[in-house]
Amino acid sequence: MAEINQIDGIVVVTLAGELDNLEANRIRSTISSSIFTGKVKGIIWDLSRLGFMDSAGIGLILGRMRDLAPFNGETLILNPSPTMEKIFNFSGLGSNIRHGSVDSVIGEIGGVLHEK
């Protein structure tokens, strides 16, 4: 399951449960459409509730990073499990990993969290 929100040009993707290929494809099209408007300056992937992700999930994140590159967009991976963190480190994404809340990292890529 995925919840996708946009806050001040930052797409916040909260993933829960298991991320399979079908769900990855749905998320991919939603996020890429947002990126190509030119109004997205970053993505935060909140993985704190994600139990399982296969190679489709890694491809999903890497592909959106590639989509963001022409717009100088940034990507943060928030709270991956220890196993997922190892995979991201091996994939060269260790510098994109953060631990904490969306509130605590959104400012790193230029967003401002508004009170609801």
JSON list of C-alpha atoms in Angstrom, two decimals:
[
{"chain": "A", "resi": 1, "resn": "MET", "atom": "CA", "xyz": [0.00, 0.00, 0.00]},
{"chain": "A", "resi": 2, "resn": "ALA", "atom": "CA", "xyz": [1.22, 3.49, -0.79]},
{"chain": "A", "resi": 3, "resn": "GLU", "atom": "CA", "xyz": [0.13, 6.92, 0.33]},
{"chain": "A", "resi": 4, "resn": "ILE", "atom": "CA", "xyz": [1.42, 9.73, -1.89]},
{"chain": "A", "resi": 5, "resn": "ASN", "atom": "CA", "xyz": [1.20, 13.39, -0.85]},
{"chain": "A", "resi": 6, "resn": "GLN", "atom": "CA", "xyz": [2.80, 16.55, -2.12]},
{"chain": "A", "resi": 7, "resn": "ILE", "atom": "CA", "xyz": [3.95, 19.28, 0.29]},
{"chain": "A", "resi": 8, "resn": "ASP", "atom": "CA", "xyz": [5.57, 22.44, -1.12]},
{"chain": "A", "resi": 9, "resn": "GLY", "atom": "CA", "xyz": [6.99, 20.62, -4.15]},
{"chain": "A", "resi": 10, "resn": "ILE", "atom": "CA", "xyz": [8.14, 17.61, -2.15]},
{"chain": "A", "resi": 11, "resn": "VAL", "atom": "CA", "xyz": [6.47, 14.28, -2.91]},
{"chain": "A", "resi": 12, "resn": "VAL", "atom": "CA", "xyz": [6.16, 12.19, 0.25]},
{"chain": "A", "resi": 13, "resn": "VAL", "atom": "CA", "xyz": [5.64, 8.50, -0.46]},
{"chain": "A", "resi": 14, "resn": "THR", "atom": "CA", "xyz": [4.70, 6.40, 2.57]},
{"chain": "A", "resi": 15, "resn": "LEU", "atom": "CA", "xyz": [4.91, 2.69, 1.86]},
{"chain": "A", "resi": 16, "resn": "ALA", "atom": "CA", "xyz": [3.36, 0.01, 4.06]},
{"chain": "A", "resi": 17, "resn": "GLY", "atom": "CA", "xyz": [3.16, -3.78, 3.95]},
{"chain": "A", "resi": 18, "resn": "GLU", "atom": "CA", "xyz": [4.78, -5.30, 0.87]},
{"chain": "A", "resi": 19, "resn": "LEU", "atom": "CA", "xyz": [5.87, -3.53, -2.29]},
{"chain": "A", "resi": 20, "resn": "ASP", "atom": "CA", "xyz": [5.48, -5.83, -5.29]},
{"chain": "A", "resi": 21, "resn": "ASN", "atom": "CA", "xyz": [5.89, -5.21, -9.00]},
{"chain": "A", "resi": 22, "resn": "LEU", "atom": "CA", "xyz": [2.21, -4.32, -9.60]},
{"chain": "A", "resi": 23, "resn": "GLU", "atom": "CA", "xyz": [2.18, -1.70, -6.83]},
{"chain": "A", "resi": 24, "resn": "ALA", "atom": "CA", "xyz": [5.59, -0.38, -7.95]},
{"chain": "A", "resi": 25, "resn": "ASN", "atom": "CA", "xyz": [4.22, 0.21, -11.46]},
{"chain": "A", "resi": 26, "resn": "ARG", "atom": "CA", "xyz": [1.22, 2.13, -10.11]},
{"chain": "A", "resi": 27, "resn": "ILE", "atom": "CA", "xyz": [3.42, 4.30, -7.92]},
{"chain": "A", "resi": 28, "resn": "ARG", "atom": "CA", "xyz": [5.91, 4.84, -10.76]},
{"chain": "A", "resi": 29, "resn": "SER", "atom": "CA", "xyz": [3.32, 6.35, -13.08]},
{"chain": "A", "resi": 30, "resn": "THR", "atom": "CA", "xyz": [1.81, 8.58, -10.39]},
{"chain": "A", "resi": 31, "resn": "ILE", "atom": "CA", "xyz": [5.14, 9.99, -9.24]},
{"chain": "A", "resi": 32, "resn": "SER", "atom": "CA", "xyz": [6.66, 10.35, -12.72]},
{"chain": "A", "resi": 33, "resn": "SER", "atom": "CA", "xyz": [3.61, 12.34, -13.85]},
{"chain": "A", "resi": 34, "resn": "SER", "atom": "CA", "xyz": [4.17, 14.72, -10.93]},
{"chain": "A", "resi": 35, "resn": "ILE", "atom": "CA", "xyz": [7.90, 15.02, -11.63]},
{"chain": "A", "resi": 36, "resn": "PHE", "atom": "CA", "xyz": [7.44, 15.86, -15.29]},
{"chain": "A", "resi": 37, "resn": "THR", "atom": "CA", "xyz": [5.31, 18.89, -14.41]},
{"chain": "A", "resi": 38, "resn": "GLY", "atom": "CA", "xyz": [8.60, 20.46, -13.31]},
{"chain": "A", "resi": 39, "resn": "LYS", "atom": "CA", "xyz": [7.17, 21.45, -9.94]},
{"chain": "A", "resi": 40, "resn": "VAL", "atom": "CA", "xyz": [8.68, 18.63, -7.86]},
{"chain": "A", "resi": 41, "resn": "LYS", "atom": "CA", "xyz": [11.98, 19.40, -6.17]},
{"chain": "A", "resi": 42, "resn": "GLY", "atom": "CA", "xyz": [12.33, 16.24, -4.15]},
{"chain": "A", "resi": 43, "resn": "ILE", "atom": "CA", "xyz": [10.94, 12.92, -2.99]},
{"chain": "A", "resi": 44, "resn": "ILE", "atom": "CA", "xyz": [10.91, 11.47, 0.50]},
{"chain": "A", "resi": 45, "resn": "TRP", "atom": "CA", "xyz": [10.37, 7.71, 0.60]},
{"chain": "A", "resi": 46, "resn": "ASP", "atom": "CA", "xyz": [9.08, 6.84, 4.09]},
{"chain": "A", "resi": 47, "resn": "LEU", "atom": "CA", "xyz": [9.75, 3.11, 4.50]},
{"chain": "A", "resi": 48, "resn": "SER", "atom": "CA", "xyz": [9.09, 2.89, 8.24]},
{"chain": "A", "resi": 49, "resn": "ARG", "atom": "CA", "xyz": [6.00, 0.69, 7.73]},
{"chain": "A", "resi": 50, "resn": "LEU", "atom": "CA", "xyz": [7.31, -1.32, 4.78]},
{"chain": "A", "resi": 51, "resn": "GLY", "atom": "CA", "xyz": [7.85, -4.99, 5.57]},
{"chain": "A", "resi": 52, "resn": "PHE", "atom": "CA", "xyz": [9.13, -6.25, 2.21]},
{"chain": "A", "resi": 53, "resn": "MET", "atom": "CA", "xyz": [10.52, -4.77, -0.99]},
{"chain": "A", "resi": 54, "resn": "ASP", "atom": "CA", "xyz": [12.07, -6.65, -3.88]},
{"chain": "A", "resi": 55, "resn": "SER", "atom": "CA", "xyz": [14.15, -5.42, -6.81]},
{"chain": "A", "resi": 56, "resn": "ALA", "atom": "CA", "xyz": [11.10, -3.66, -8.26]},
{"chain": "A", "resi": 57, "resn": "GLY", "atom": "CA", "xyz": [11.16, -1.33, -5.26]},
{"chain": "A", "resi": 58, "resn": "ILE", "atom": "CA", "xyz": [14.85, -0.53, -5.70]},
{"chain": "A", "resi": 59, "resn": "GLY", "atom": "CA", "xyz": [14.19, 0.12, -9.38]},
{"chain": "A", "resi": 60, "resn": "LEU", "atom": "CA", "xyz": [11.25, 2.34, -8.50]},
{"chain": "A", "resi": 61, "resn": "ILE", "atom": "CA", "xyz": [13.38, 4.57, -6.28]},
{"chain": "A", "resi": 62, "resn": "LEU", "atom": "CA", "xyz": [16.39, 4.64, -8.64]},
{"chain": "A", "resi": 63, "resn": "GLY", "atom": "CA", "xyz": [14.17, 5.43, -11.62]},
{"chain": "A", "resi": 64, "resn": "ARG", "atom": "CA", "xyz": [12.48, 8.36, -9.89]},
{"chain": "A", "resi": 65, "resn": "MET", "atom": "CA", "xyz": [15.93, 9.67, -8.93]},
{"chain": "A", "resi": 66, "resn": "ARG", "atom": "CA", "xyz": [16.82, 9.53, -12.64]},
{"chain": "A", "resi": 67, "resn": "ASP", "atom": "CA", "xyz": [13.56, 11.35, -13.53]},
{"chain": "A", "resi": 68, "resn": "LEU", "atom": "CA", "xyz": [14.36, 14.07, -10.96]},
{"chain": "A", "resi": 69, "resn": "ALA", "atom": "CA", "xyz": [17.95, 14.61, -12.15]},
{"chain": "A", "resi": 70, "resn": "PRO", "atom": "CA", "xyz": [17.12, 17.10, -14.96]},
{"chain": "A", "resi": 71, "resn": "PHE", "atom": "CA", "xyz": [15.20, 19.19, -12.40]},
{"chain": "A", "resi": 72, "resn": "ASN", "atom": "CA", "xyz": [18.06, 19.04, -9.83]},
{"chain": "A", "resi": 73, "resn": "GLY", "atom": "CA", "xyz": [15.66, 17.18, -7.54]},
{"chain": "A", "resi": 74, "resn": "GLU", "atom": "CA", "xyz": [16.72, 15.33, -4.43]},
{"chain": "A", "resi": 75, "resn": "THR", "atom": "CA", "xyz": [15.68, 12.02, -2.91]},
{"chain": "A", "resi": 76, "resn": "LEU", "atom": "CA", "xyz": [15.69, 10.90, 0.72]},
{"chain": "A", "resi": 77, "resn": "ILE", "atom": "CA", "xyz": [15.02, 7.36, 1.91]},
{"chain": "A", "resi": 78, "resn": "LEU", "atom": "CA", "xyz": [13.53, 7.44, 5.38]},
{"chain": "A", "resi": 79, "resn": "ASN", "atom": "CA", "xyz": [13.67, 4.65, 7.98]},
{"chain": "A", "resi": 80, "resn": "PRO", "atom": "CA", "xyz": [14.46, 1.57, 5.88]},
{"chain": "A", "resi": 81, "resn": "SER", "atom": "CA", "xyz": [14.67, -1.74, 7.73]},
{"chain": "A", "resi": 82, "resn": "PRO", "atom": "CA", "xyz": [18.23, -2.93, 8.50]},
{"chain": "A", "resi": 83, "resn": "THR", "atom": "CA", "xyz": [18.10, -5.36, 5.56]},
{"chain": "A", "resi": 84, "resn": "MET", "atom": "CA", "xyz": [16.80, -2.70, 3.17]},
{"chain": "A", "resi": 85, "resn": "GLU", "atom": "CA", "xyz": [19.43, -0.27, 4.43]},
{"chain": "A", "resi": 86, "resn": "LYS", "atom": "CA", "xyz": [22.18, -2.74, 3.53]},
{"chain": "A", "resi": 87, "resn": "ILE", "atom": "CA", "xyz": [20.73, -3.09, 0.03]},
{"chain": "A", "resi": 88, "resn": "PHE", "atom": "CA", "xyz": [20.55, 0.69, -0.42]},
{"chain": "A", "resi": 89, "resn": "ASN", "atom": "CA", "xyz": [24.15, 1.01, 0.80]},
{"chain": "A", "resi": 90, "resn": "PHE", "atom": "CA", "xyz": [25.29, -1.62, -1.72]},
{"chain": "A", "resi": 91, "resn": "SER", "atom": "CA", "xyz": [23.34, 0.26, -4.41]},
{"chain": "A", "resi": 92, "resn": "GLY", "atom": "CA", "xyz": [25.27, 3.46, -3.66]},
{"chain": "A", "resi": 93, "resn": "LEU", "atom": "CA", "xyz": [22.34, 5.18, -1.96]},
{"chain": "A", "resi": 94, "resn": "GLY", "atom": "CA", "xyz": [23.70, 5.26, 1.59]},
{"chain": "A", "resi": 95, "resn": "SER", "atom": "CA", "xyz": [24.03, 9.05, 1.55]},
{"chain": "A", "resi": 96, "resn": "ASN", "atom": "CA", "xyz": [20.30, 9.34, 0.83]},
{"chain": "A", "resi": 97, "resn": "ILE", "atom": "CA", "xyz": [19.24, 7.40, 3.95]},
{"chain": "A", "resi": 98, "resn": "ARG", "atom": "CA", "xyz": [17.84, 9.22, 6.97]},
{"chain": "A", "resi": 99, "resn": "HIS", "atom": "CA", "xyz": [16.24, 8.10, 10.22]},
{"chain": "A", "resi": 100, "resn": "GLY", "atom": "CA", "xyz": [13.48, 10.12, 11.84]},
{"chain": "A", "resi": 101, "resn": "SER", "atom": "CA", "xyz": [10.20, 11.64, 10.77]},
{"chain": "A", "resi": 102, "resn": "VAL", "atom": "CA", "xyz": [9.12, 13.38, 7.59]},
{"chain": "A", "resi": 103, "resn": "ASP", "atom": "CA", "xyz": [8.93, 16.55, 9.72]},
{"chain": "A", "resi": 104, "resn": "SER", "atom": "CA", "xyz": [12.60, 16.20, 10.66]},
{"chain": "A", "resi": 105, "resn": "VAL", "atom": "CA", "xyz": [13.93, 15.79, 7.09]},
{"chain": "A", "resi": 106, "resn": "ILE", "atom": "CA", "xyz": [11.63, 17.78, 4.82]},
{"chain": "A", "resi": 107, "resn": "GLY", "atom": "CA", "xyz": [13.69, 20.93, 5.32]},
{"chain": "A", "resi": 108, "resn": "GLU", "atom": "CA", "xyz": [16.77, 19.18, 3.92]},
{"chain": "A", "resi": 109, "resn": "ILE", "atom": "CA", "xyz": [15.27, 19.35, 0.44]},
{"chain": "A", "resi": 110, "resn": "GLY", "atom": "CA", "xyz": [13.55, 22.69, 0.68]},
{"chain": "A", "resi": 111, "resn": "GLY", "atom": "CA", "xyz": [10.09, 21.79, 1.90]},
{"chain": "A", "resi": 112, "resn": "VAL", "atom": "CA", "xyz": [8.13, 23.31, 4.73]},
{"chain": "A", "resi": 113, "resn": "LEU", "atom": "CA", "xyz": [5.73, 21.11, 6.64]},
{"chain": "A", "resi": 114, "resn": "HIS", "atom": "CA", "xyz": [2.47, 22.92, 7.31]},
{"chain": "A", "resi": 115, "resn": "GLU", "atom": "CA", "xyz": [0.33, 22.24, 10.36]},
{"chain": "A", "resi": 116, "resn": "LYS", "atom": "CA", "xyz": [-2.95, 20.52, 9.51]}
]
